Amino acid sequence: MNPIMIAPVVVGRDRAQFAIRRLQSVKWRSVALFLSALVPFWLLVDVMAPQTLYAIALLGLLLLVYLGWSYYVVERAPRFRAVFGTRGLAVAVTCYIGLIIWLGWLRPSLLALVHLGAVVLIFVYYWFIAFIAFFHDQVGRSKYAPKPPYPQLTVLIPAYNEEGYVSRTIQSLLDADYPEDALEIVAVDDGSTDSTFAEASAFAAASERVSVVSKANGGKYSALNYGLLFASGAIIVTVDADSIVDPDALKHIVAPFAADEDIGAVASNVTIWNRDSLVTRCQQLEYTIGVNIYRRALDYFGIVMVVPGCLGAYRREVLSEVFAYDPDTLTEDFDVTMKVLRAGYRVSVSDARVYTEAPATWHDLYRQRLRWYRGNYMTIIKHWSVVTDSSYGYLNRIALPFRLVEMFFLPFASFVVLAYIAWLIAAGHVLTVFAVFVFFTSIVFLIAALGIQIEGEDWRLLVYAPLLVVGYKQFHDALNVKCLLDVLTAPELGWTRAARIEQVVSGRPDVGVIPEPEAGETIGAETETKTKNETNPGTDPDAHNHGGD
Amino acid sequence: MSSLPSTCPICRSRTLTAEHIDEHDCGHVAPEDDFADGCEKCNQQVSADELTRLQTVGRCLECDSLATDDFDLNLDVAPPLPTVTFPTLPSREDNLSWLPARYVPESRLARQLLSSALVVMVLLAGITGAISVMPMLESEPATVAAGEPEWEEYDSIVLFRNDDVQAWYNQDELRDVNQVFIDEEVPVTLGIIPDTNGEAPLTDDPELCTYLQSLETEYPGQFEMALHGFTHEPLTEFYGSSEFGDLPADEQRERLEAGEELLDECVHSPSSTFIPPMNTYDETTVSVLEEANYTTVSGGSWFTDAYYDGNESTFEDGGLVHVPETRAFENWTAYEEQLLEEDEADSDESNESDDTAVPFEDLETLTDSFDEAHAANDVHVVMFHYQYFTTDERVEQLELLVQHMKDENTGFLTIEQFALGVEMGTVEQTDDGWRVLEPAHVAIAAEQAEAAAADRDNGDGEAEQALADIQQWVGR
């Protein structure tokens, strides 16, 4: 028979087989959860006033046009990159607000605006996060599979008073599945006053691969910069001295470098291991649905904004090019990632997993987040030019606008909403408030379930979903507002040396004696013997704003 | 601080020189010598007080590597390796690990089934949660909006008019019919006869008055108390029959005032709508009503079409808004035919008119009529008489009609809310229907308060009078 005649049949059969294979590879549980999350949204659409729907649809359209245009100018037509950028978006959104007020779709009041903003953000964030998570899960977890040859690697472990912790970190690195001759571990003792140095030195004495260097106390950034002088690897991996690295983590974290020359830094997935209290379980749920998945979304554009200090990797020459770490923010991991991104490199995420010990009390969490959020605001303000300079591509067009909304609008909106809810309760609409709470909890619950299914997390975490709507969320919003005010009202304190702003807080009587005035990064832990979780796990954990609003 | 080894750990050379590692204020860390020509990072000249000494290490002259003696410890007395214990780390693969082992099935398939069942449970729990509170959320806009009116857009407007509310008469049916409107949260205008046939003054039936007042307080804005003539007797043959049409102005005025007096006593706030009995009225009626501060008159469209020679569903004339009924629930043509037949039969039997005998239009006719008005973005005014809703089936027919209408994007108002709303701008006709500032009664009250305040501000010395006028206007 004429082969030309057979071809379509064969192609058809192949297609059918291909389609069947595709169907078999679909992860149906995720599909079910993803689709089920549509139900509450659909119900919400049903009760919303048509004007609100039009307003949302119009803003959705505006954002889609913006995203589409951004893709076009970044990928295809850089000559237009200054056209309809972040400023254009700001103008467009302002015009949009004017238009919907003029059309009568929105009452000209702060409450109405926040209400609309909240609804839109619920749509955008949850759909963004849920969709990307879902998509990631369906198409395969990571683009980068680890394969030899593995590059020369230097792991830097900055440590200040990490007695009892640093040995575990070093041991987990020695246990890691990575070619022995390609791995070098440098522990940097940042002038510890306990036996951190001796503990690490024992490993140095026992293993050729481990070395310990010590210096006068100066903060984490300083320890990392100092450690770099002794690093010989082409890839620099930084690990917090209280983190436990997964055996596969090193292989996974170097994989993207081999695959793409433009990648300057690679982030990891942070998992909390001490899930024995309400506070830590809330944090794990926060990481699961907010941080880890949200970061995967930005990964598509190569603009992951934070390489967590718990575990992150950089090309040596890229770190040198940006002069490594700066002293002027409290979140050196976010800061250095911004510097790498601004130097034009992509920052990607890998499947490398690191276990960290989360603050186990509200007070510890408060202190940790105080530093993170202040650091976040300081870093954003430091890199403000990225907001206005269109040459930064996706970073300028996508990552920063989202981030600014998260950091500058949402925490305040949360309180307008809270005041509105208080008013509703005072006016006797308790049932309505209850209904709204149950409704948004349902949404968060289903999204969390999707995140848990995808990340292979513990289903019991779902119990804490209501706290992400009320309680835990407001705690973070309040902290964000406080930190923003702190940073804005005391710039001279924060700007010269990171340590200073911490000192202002740490100077309170309950904080204890500050051993080293310069120890910006480690002061948070001076009352304890270790520096815990001093690094940002990734995207601002506040990224997932949910629907208590 | 010094960390100077005796031999290079890389090449074992003994030719080492001391090197100071400094940190500049900008954060740059480098050997001291590198700062001689300024800081490479910040391009500034560097003075000694800007540098912080971090450490002194060795520089191998042979291989140029930096060396510290930190790890070059005396191996003979090497410290013992600390015992490292790892905490139990959460496993990402086995997410059933938290279940007691005896509940976890051994086979992979069974485990997968269990996981799937878990997902289904979670999914159902989430959806159930959302669905279960939905009814509360649906009623929320009305409750919440009570504070601040919001614009709603509709394709059409429906007004219900329940005529012939009167003392002593079929009170159970009245309650049944009103309950439909309460359940469906749809407003309705009650046409109240103050003194049926001059024999049944409202005030003689305190139970009815108390009931009507309870409707006003418990369901604000939902029940309009409109005057439906005085005695509801066909006094003239104006357009068939009329209580007002063709009567001299004085007589009309007297009847109106007498009716008002009784209604005022019976309900809290009589409306500014007048519903002429038999749906007929003349220009004299309109001017008498206008004098008495009425805003709206609601007759029948068959009558207004003929008398005013037009076919607008609502219109303004003589200072009043005319909102005639456009659809009768009862089939009066069939009823007349029925009566004729009975007359022809010339039966000797008692021919007492039986209320249930008034046939209703069938549901389809009623819904079709609404659909037509809805498609034309029109105002659809449904008139019915509660006394004929004597069976469950008849009440259900009304319910079904209301539900049919509610399935469409239609706005429900009382006749007064519609007429006043149009006048005050809280009800507007748009290119493709209507927009209504809701809740209508709150929006109208707000407008009126604003108008009153504006009048006060005008300081014309007659502010009190203006306010009184408005109150009367509202109160009507």
XYZ file of N, CA, C and O in Angstrom, chain A residues 265-379:
460
model
N 21.905 32.016 40.202
C 21.666 31.528 41.555
C 20.490 30.551 41.527
O 19.641 30.620 40.643
N 20.477 29.649 42.514
C 19.427 28.624 42.562
C 18.896 28.522 43.992
O 19.663 28.474 44.955
N 17.572 28.501 44.101
C 16.939 28.418 45.420
C 16.577 26.968 45.747
O 16.587 26.102 44.880
N 16.249 26.743 47.016
C 15.869 25.402 47.461
C 14.453 25.458 48.034
O 13.839 26.510 48.115
N 13.962 24.295 48.428
C 12.667 24.229 49.106
C 12.880 24.043 50.591
O 13.550 23.099 51.004
N 12.293 24.926 51.363
C 12.509 24.890 52.804
C 11.372 24.124 53.485
O 10.198 24.384 53.220
N 11.722 23.181 54.317
C 10.732 22.391 55.044
C 11.030 22.488 56.540
O 12.185 22.438 56.940
N 9.977 22.611 57.310
C 10.163 22.709 58.761
C 10.137 21.307 59.366
O 9.244 20.511 59.038
N 11.097 20.972 60.192
C 11.078 19.626 60.761
C 10.469 19.567 62.150
O 9.941 18.549 62.557
N 10.519 20.656 62.895
C 9.963 20.606 64.256
C 8.488 20.985 64.264
O 8.085 22.040 64.702
N 7.666 20.057 63.764
C 6.234 20.382 63.653
C 5.487 19.873 64.881
O 4.594 19.049 64.774
N 5.906 20.370 66.022
C 5.269 19.854 67.221
C 4.451 20.917 67.946
O 4.027 20.729 69.071
N 4.254 22.066 67.298
C 3.434 23.080 67.963
C 2.578 23.800 66.937
O 2.819 23.724 65.728
N 1.594 24.482 67.442
C 0.689 25.245 66.582
C 1.458 26.228 65.706
O 1.230 26.336 64.507
N 2.410 26.912 66.325
C 3.149 27.954 65.600
C 3.930 27.348 64.435
O 3.909 27.875 63.326
N 4.613 26.227 64.686
C 5.435 25.662 63.618
C 4.573 25.042 62.527
O 4.918 25.078 61.357
N 3.420 24.468 62.923
C 2.558 23.863 61.896
C 1.927 24.941 61.010
O 1.790 24.749 59.804
N 1.560 26.059 61.637
C 1.050 27.173 60.827
C 2.123 27.613 59.826
O 1.836 27.883 58.665
N 3.345 27.666 60.310
C 4.428 28.106 59.422
C 4.621 27.120 58.272
O 4.874 27.520 57.140
N 4.492 25.812 58.574
C 4.684 24.837 57.503
C 3.594 24.993 56.443
O 3.868 24.952 55.252
N 2.357 25.213 56.922
C 1.265 25.389 55.964
C 1.510 26.654 55.134
O 1.294 26.679 53.925
N 1.998 27.668 55.802
C 2.340 28.929 55.143
C 3.408 28.679 54.071
O 3.297 29.151 52.940
N 4.434 27.904 54.418
C 5.490 27.590 53.457
C 4.924 26.779 52.294
O 5.237 27.013 51.132
N 4.050 25.810 52.644
C 3.543 24.901 51.620
C 2.712 25.629 50.576
O 2.926 25.469 49.382
N 1.734 26.430 51.049
C 0.859 27.036 50.037
C 1.341 28.409 49.593
O 0.941 28.883 48.565
N 2.196 29.019 50.372
C 2.614 30.351 49.980
C 3.978 30.368 49.337
O 4.128 30.672 48.163
N 4.958 29.981 50.095
C 6.328 30.241 49.698
C 6.822 29.318 48.590
O 7.182 29.765 47.507
N 6.781 28.030 48.856
C 7.413 27.097 47.925
C 6.740 27.097 46.556
O 7.390 27.117 45.520
N 5.409 27.124 46.587
C 4.682 27.059 45.324
C 4.743 28.395 44.590
O 4.927 28.458 43.379
N 4.613 29.461 45.331
C 4.675 30.798 44.748
C 6.007 30.990 44.026
O 6.084 31.572 42.949
N 7.063 30.433 44.637
C 8.386 30.578 44.038
C 8.473 29.828 42.710
O 9.135 30.260 41.780
N 7.755 28.703 42.659
C 7.770 27.952 41.409
C 7.184 28.774 40.266
O 7.573 28.633 39.116
N 6.208 29.617 40.618
C 5.582 30.446 39.590
C 6.599 31.433 39.008
O 6.741 31.553 37.799
N 7.336 32.082 39.892
C 8.328 33.054 39.417
C 9.470 32.362 38.681
O 10.142 32.952 37.843
N 9.672 31.091 38.987
C 10.728 30.316 38.350
C 10.565 30.302 36.835
O 11.527 30.285 36.081
N 9.283 30.337 36.377
C 9.055 30.307 34.935
C 9.687 31.490 34.233
O 10.034 31.427 33.070
N 9.795 32.584 34.955
C 10.390 33.780 34.359
C 11.854 33.944 34.758
O 12.487 34.921 34.404
N 12.364 33.003 35.556
C 13.745 33.108 36.019
C 13.957 34.256 36.978
O 15.037 34.837 37.057
N 12.874 34.620 37.697
C 12.993 35.775 38.585
C 12.614 35.407 40.011
O 11.912 36.161 40.698
N 13.037 34.243 40.464
C 12.826 33.882 41.867
C 13.503 34.968 42.703
O 14.672 35.287 42.488
N 12.741 35.556 43.624
C 13.257 36.779 44.243
C 14.089 36.566 45.493
O 14.802 37.472 45.915
N 13.957 35.412 46.117
C 14.790 35.153 47.285
C 15.392 33.756 47.200
O 14.673 32.774 47.069
N 16.704 33.709 47.249
C 17.382 32.418 47.398
C 17.576 32.261 48.903
O 18.335 33.007 49.514
N 16.851 31.318 49.521
C 16.870 31.281 50.983
C 18.255 30.980 51.537
O 18.999 30.182 50.969
N 18.564 31.640 52.615
C 19.866 31.438 53.246
C 20.015 30.040 53.831
O 21.131 29.572 54.016
N 18.901 29.373 54.117
C 18.979 27.996 54.657
C 19.749 27.110 53.701
O 20.543 26.276 54.107
N 19.461 27.283 52.414
C 20.180 26.539 51.380
C 19.991 27.266 50.061
O 18.871 27.390 49.559
N 21.116 27.734 49.501
C 21.060 28.407 48.216
C 22.393 28.221 47.506
O 23.402 27.924 48.149
N 22.377 28.360 46.197
C 23.625 28.168 45.454
C 23.845 29.316 44.475
O 22.873 29.859 43.925
N 25.105 29.665 44.281
C 25.457 30.768 43.388
C 26.666 30.362 42.561
O 27.515 29.604 43.019
N 26.726 30.923 41.361
C 27.985 30.783 40.615
C 29.007 31.677 41.296
O 28.711 32.825 41.618
N 30.196 31.139 41.441
C 31.251 31.886 42.112
C 31.505 33.241 41.436
O 31.570 34.274 42.089
N 31.585 33.194 40.098
C 31.939 34.446 39.416
C 30.811 35.467 39.482
O 31.048 36.673 39.437
N 29.592 34.989 39.639
C 28.466 35.920 39.749
C 28.511 36.620 41.107
O 28.347 37.846 41.201
N 28.780 35.836 42.153
C 28.904 36.444 43.483
C 30.029 37.478 43.491
O 29.887 38.563 44.058
N 31.155 37.138 42.845
C 32.277 38.084 42.801
C 31.888 39.343 42.026
O 32.216 40.452 42.415
N 31.155 39.119 40.936
C 30.765 40.245 40.092
C 29.908 41.249 40.870
O 30.034 42.458 40.678
N 29.029 40.745 41.725
C 28.155 41.664 42.474
C 28.754 42.010 43.837
O 28.086 42.602 44.677
N 30.011 41.604 44.061
C 30.694 41.845 45.342
C 29.942 41.243 46.532
O 29.845 41.838 47.601
N 29.384 40.078 46.297
C 28.769 39.262 47.343
C 27.810 40.046 48.227
O 26.955 40.769 47.730
N 27.991 39.893 49.544
C 26.957 40.374 50.458
C 27.208 41.797 50.964
O 28.344 42.175 51.209
N 26.096 42.541 51.125
C 26.183 43.915 51.627
C 25.716 43.969 53.081
O 24.885 43.158 53.503
N 26.201 44.970 53.805
C 25.802 45.069 55.213
C 24.512 45.860 55.441
O 24.045 45.932 56.555
N 23.940 46.444 54.390
C 22.943 47.478 54.650
C 21.486 47.030 54.694
O 20.586 47.857 54.724
N 21.233 45.753 54.656
C 19.849 45.323 54.902
C 19.896 44.233 55.956
O 20.963 43.745 56.313
N 18.753 43.855 56.445
C 18.725 42.797 57.453
C 18.486 41.427 56.835
O 18.576 40.410 57.499
N 18.136 41.422 55.542
C 17.906 40.147 54.866
C 18.909 40.027 53.728
O 18.610 40.377 52.596
N 20.114 39.533 54.084
C 21.180 39.495 53.086
C 20.873 38.516 51.952
O 21.349 38.686 50.836
N 19.997 37.519 52.233
C 19.678 36.559 51.166
C 18.814 37.202 50.075
O 19.054 37.028 48.883
N 17.804 37.982 50.511
C 16.955 38.699 49.564
C 17.804 39.729 48.815
O 17.744 39.851 47.585
N 18.626 40.431 49.556
C 19.454 41.486 48.967
C 20.398 40.931 47.895
O 20.469 41.457 46.784
N 21.077 39.840 48.223
C 22.067 39.317 47.272
C 21.349 38.733 46.048
O 21.837 38.828 44.921
N 20.141 38.178 46.272
C 19.393 37.653 45.129
C 19.002 38.800 44.196
O 19.114 38.680 42.969
N 18.578 39.909 44.773
C 18.242 41.073 43.952
C 19.460 41.546 43.164
O 19.345 41.932 42.000
N 20.619 41.481 43.808
C 21.834 41.935 43.115
C 22.154 41.013 41.938
O 22.552 41.475 40.862
N 21.967 39.722 42.165
C 22.222 38.759 41.080
C 21.241 39.000 39.938
O 21.621 39.022 38.757
N 19.962 39.203 40.292
C 18.951 39.451 39.262
C 19.260 40.740 38.505
O 19.150 40.807 37.282
N 19.684 41.758 39.249
C 19.968 43.039 38.603
C 21.192 42.966 37.702
O 21.314 43.752 36.759
N 22.079 42.025 38.014
C 23.253 41.866 37.151
C 22.891 41.143 35.853
O 23.734 40.922 35.001
N 21.602 40.779 35.740
C 21.141 40.202 34.488
C 21.073 38.689 34.467
O 20.833 38.097 33.413
N 21.292 38.049 35.595
C 21.251 36.586 35.623
C 19.865 36.110 35.987
O 19.088 36.811 36.636
N 19.567 34.894 35.577
C 18.309 34.261 35.984
C 18.505 33.627 37.346
O 19.591 33.151 37.673
N 17.458 33.623 38.123
C 17.499 32.902 39.396
C 16.387 31.872 39.348
O 15.232 32.196 39.076
N 16.773 30.638 39.591
C 15.848 29.535 39.391
C 15.625 28.785 40.698
O 16.289 29.045 41.702
N 14.677 27.865 40.676
C 14.438 27.063 41.874
C 14.728 25.601 41.520
O 14.582 25.193 40.371
N 15.194 24.860 42.509
C 15.496 23.451 42.264
C 14.667 22.601 43.216
O 13.949 23.118 44.050
N 14.800 21.291 43.078
C 14.096 20.397 43.991
C 14.917 20.094 45.238
O 14.554 19.216 46.012
N 16.011 20.795 45.416
C 16.826 20.582 46.614
C 15.983 20.903 47.842
O 15.264 21.885 47.861
N 16.100 20.053 48.840
C 15.256 20.234 50.023
C 16.144 20.427 51.247
O 17.154 19.746 51.407
N 15.723 21.361 52.079
C 16.487 21.599 53.297
C 15.501 21.662 54.456
O 14.378 22.151 54.312
N 15.930 21.065 55.578
C 15.050 21.046 56.744
C 15.539 22.095 57.730
O 16.736 22.197 57.996
N 14.604 22.842 58.250
C 15.010 23.887 59.168
C 14.142 23.836 60.415
O 13.053 23.280 60.396
N 14.670 24.405 61.471
C 13.903 24.437 62.709
C 13.209 25.789 62.794
O 13.874 26.821 62.820
N 11.897 25.770 62.823
C 11.151 27.022 62.830
C 11.002 27.536 64.257
O 11.032 26.755 65.199
N 10.839 28.849 64.410
C 10.590 29.389 65.751
C 9.369 28.692 66.353
O 8.339 28.573 65.697
N 9.506 28.252 67.572
C 8.452 27.412 68.141
C 7.508 28.181 69.052
O 6.518 27.633 69.514
N 7.808 29.449 69.306
C 6.875 30.237 70.122
C 6.516 31.496 69.351
O 7.236 31.915 68.445
N 5.392 32.081 69.739
C 4.959 33.302 69.051
C 6.013 34.389 69.219
O 6.237 35.180 68.315
N 6.640 34.410 70.376
C 7.630 35.443 70.623
C 8.829 35.289 69.694
O 9.308 36.254 69.098
N 9.289 34.038 69.542
C 10.417 33.791 68.635
C 10.040 34.116 67.193
O 10.828 34.684 66.435
N 8.812 33.728 66.849
C 8.357 33.991 65.480
C 8.306 35.496 65.247
O 8.716 35.993 64.192
N 7.805 36.197 66.247
C 7.728 37.655 66.166
C 9.107 38.240 65.906
O 9.292 39.084 65.022
N 10.104 37.755 66.635
C 11.451 38.307 66.471
C 12.027 37.965 65.102
O 12.675 38.775 64.452
N 11.766 36.729 64.669
C 12.279 36.324 63.354
C 11.657 37.193 62.241
O 12.354 37.720 61.380
N 10.339 37.339 62.303
C 9.656 38.052 61.226
C 9.924 39.552 61.291
O 9.911 40.230 60.267
N 10.158 40.062 62.491
C 10.528 41.460 62.635
C 11.759 41.731 61.769
O 11.845 42.710 61.041
N 12.705 40.806 61.831
C 13.925 40.989 61.062
C 13.659 40.797 59.565
O 14.104 41.594 58.734
N 12.907 39.761 59.245
C 12.630 39.517 57.826
C 11.896 40.679 57.188
O 12.264 41.145 56.115
N 10.835 41.096 57.830
C 9.990 42.106 57.199
C 10.695 43.449 57.133
O 10.602 44.150 56.127
N 11.420 43.781 58.194
C 12.208 45.019 58.119
C 13.219 44.895 56.983
O 13.384 45.801 56.176
N 13.856 43.730 56.932
C 14.849 43.495 55.877
C 14.223 43.581 54.502
O 14.803 44.145 53.571
N 13.011 43.020 54.373
C 12.328 43.061 53.079
C 12.086 44.501 52.636
O 12.341 44.858 51.487
N 11.570 45.317 53.559
C 11.303 46.709 53.199
C 12.607 47.440 52.874
O 12.684 48.207 51.919
N 13.644 47.169 53.687
C 14.922 47.839 53.430
C 15.463 47.438 52.064
O 15.976 48.267 51.307
N 15.337 46.144 51.745
C 15.873 45.658 50.477
C 15.113 46.254 49.297
O 15.714 46.692 48.308
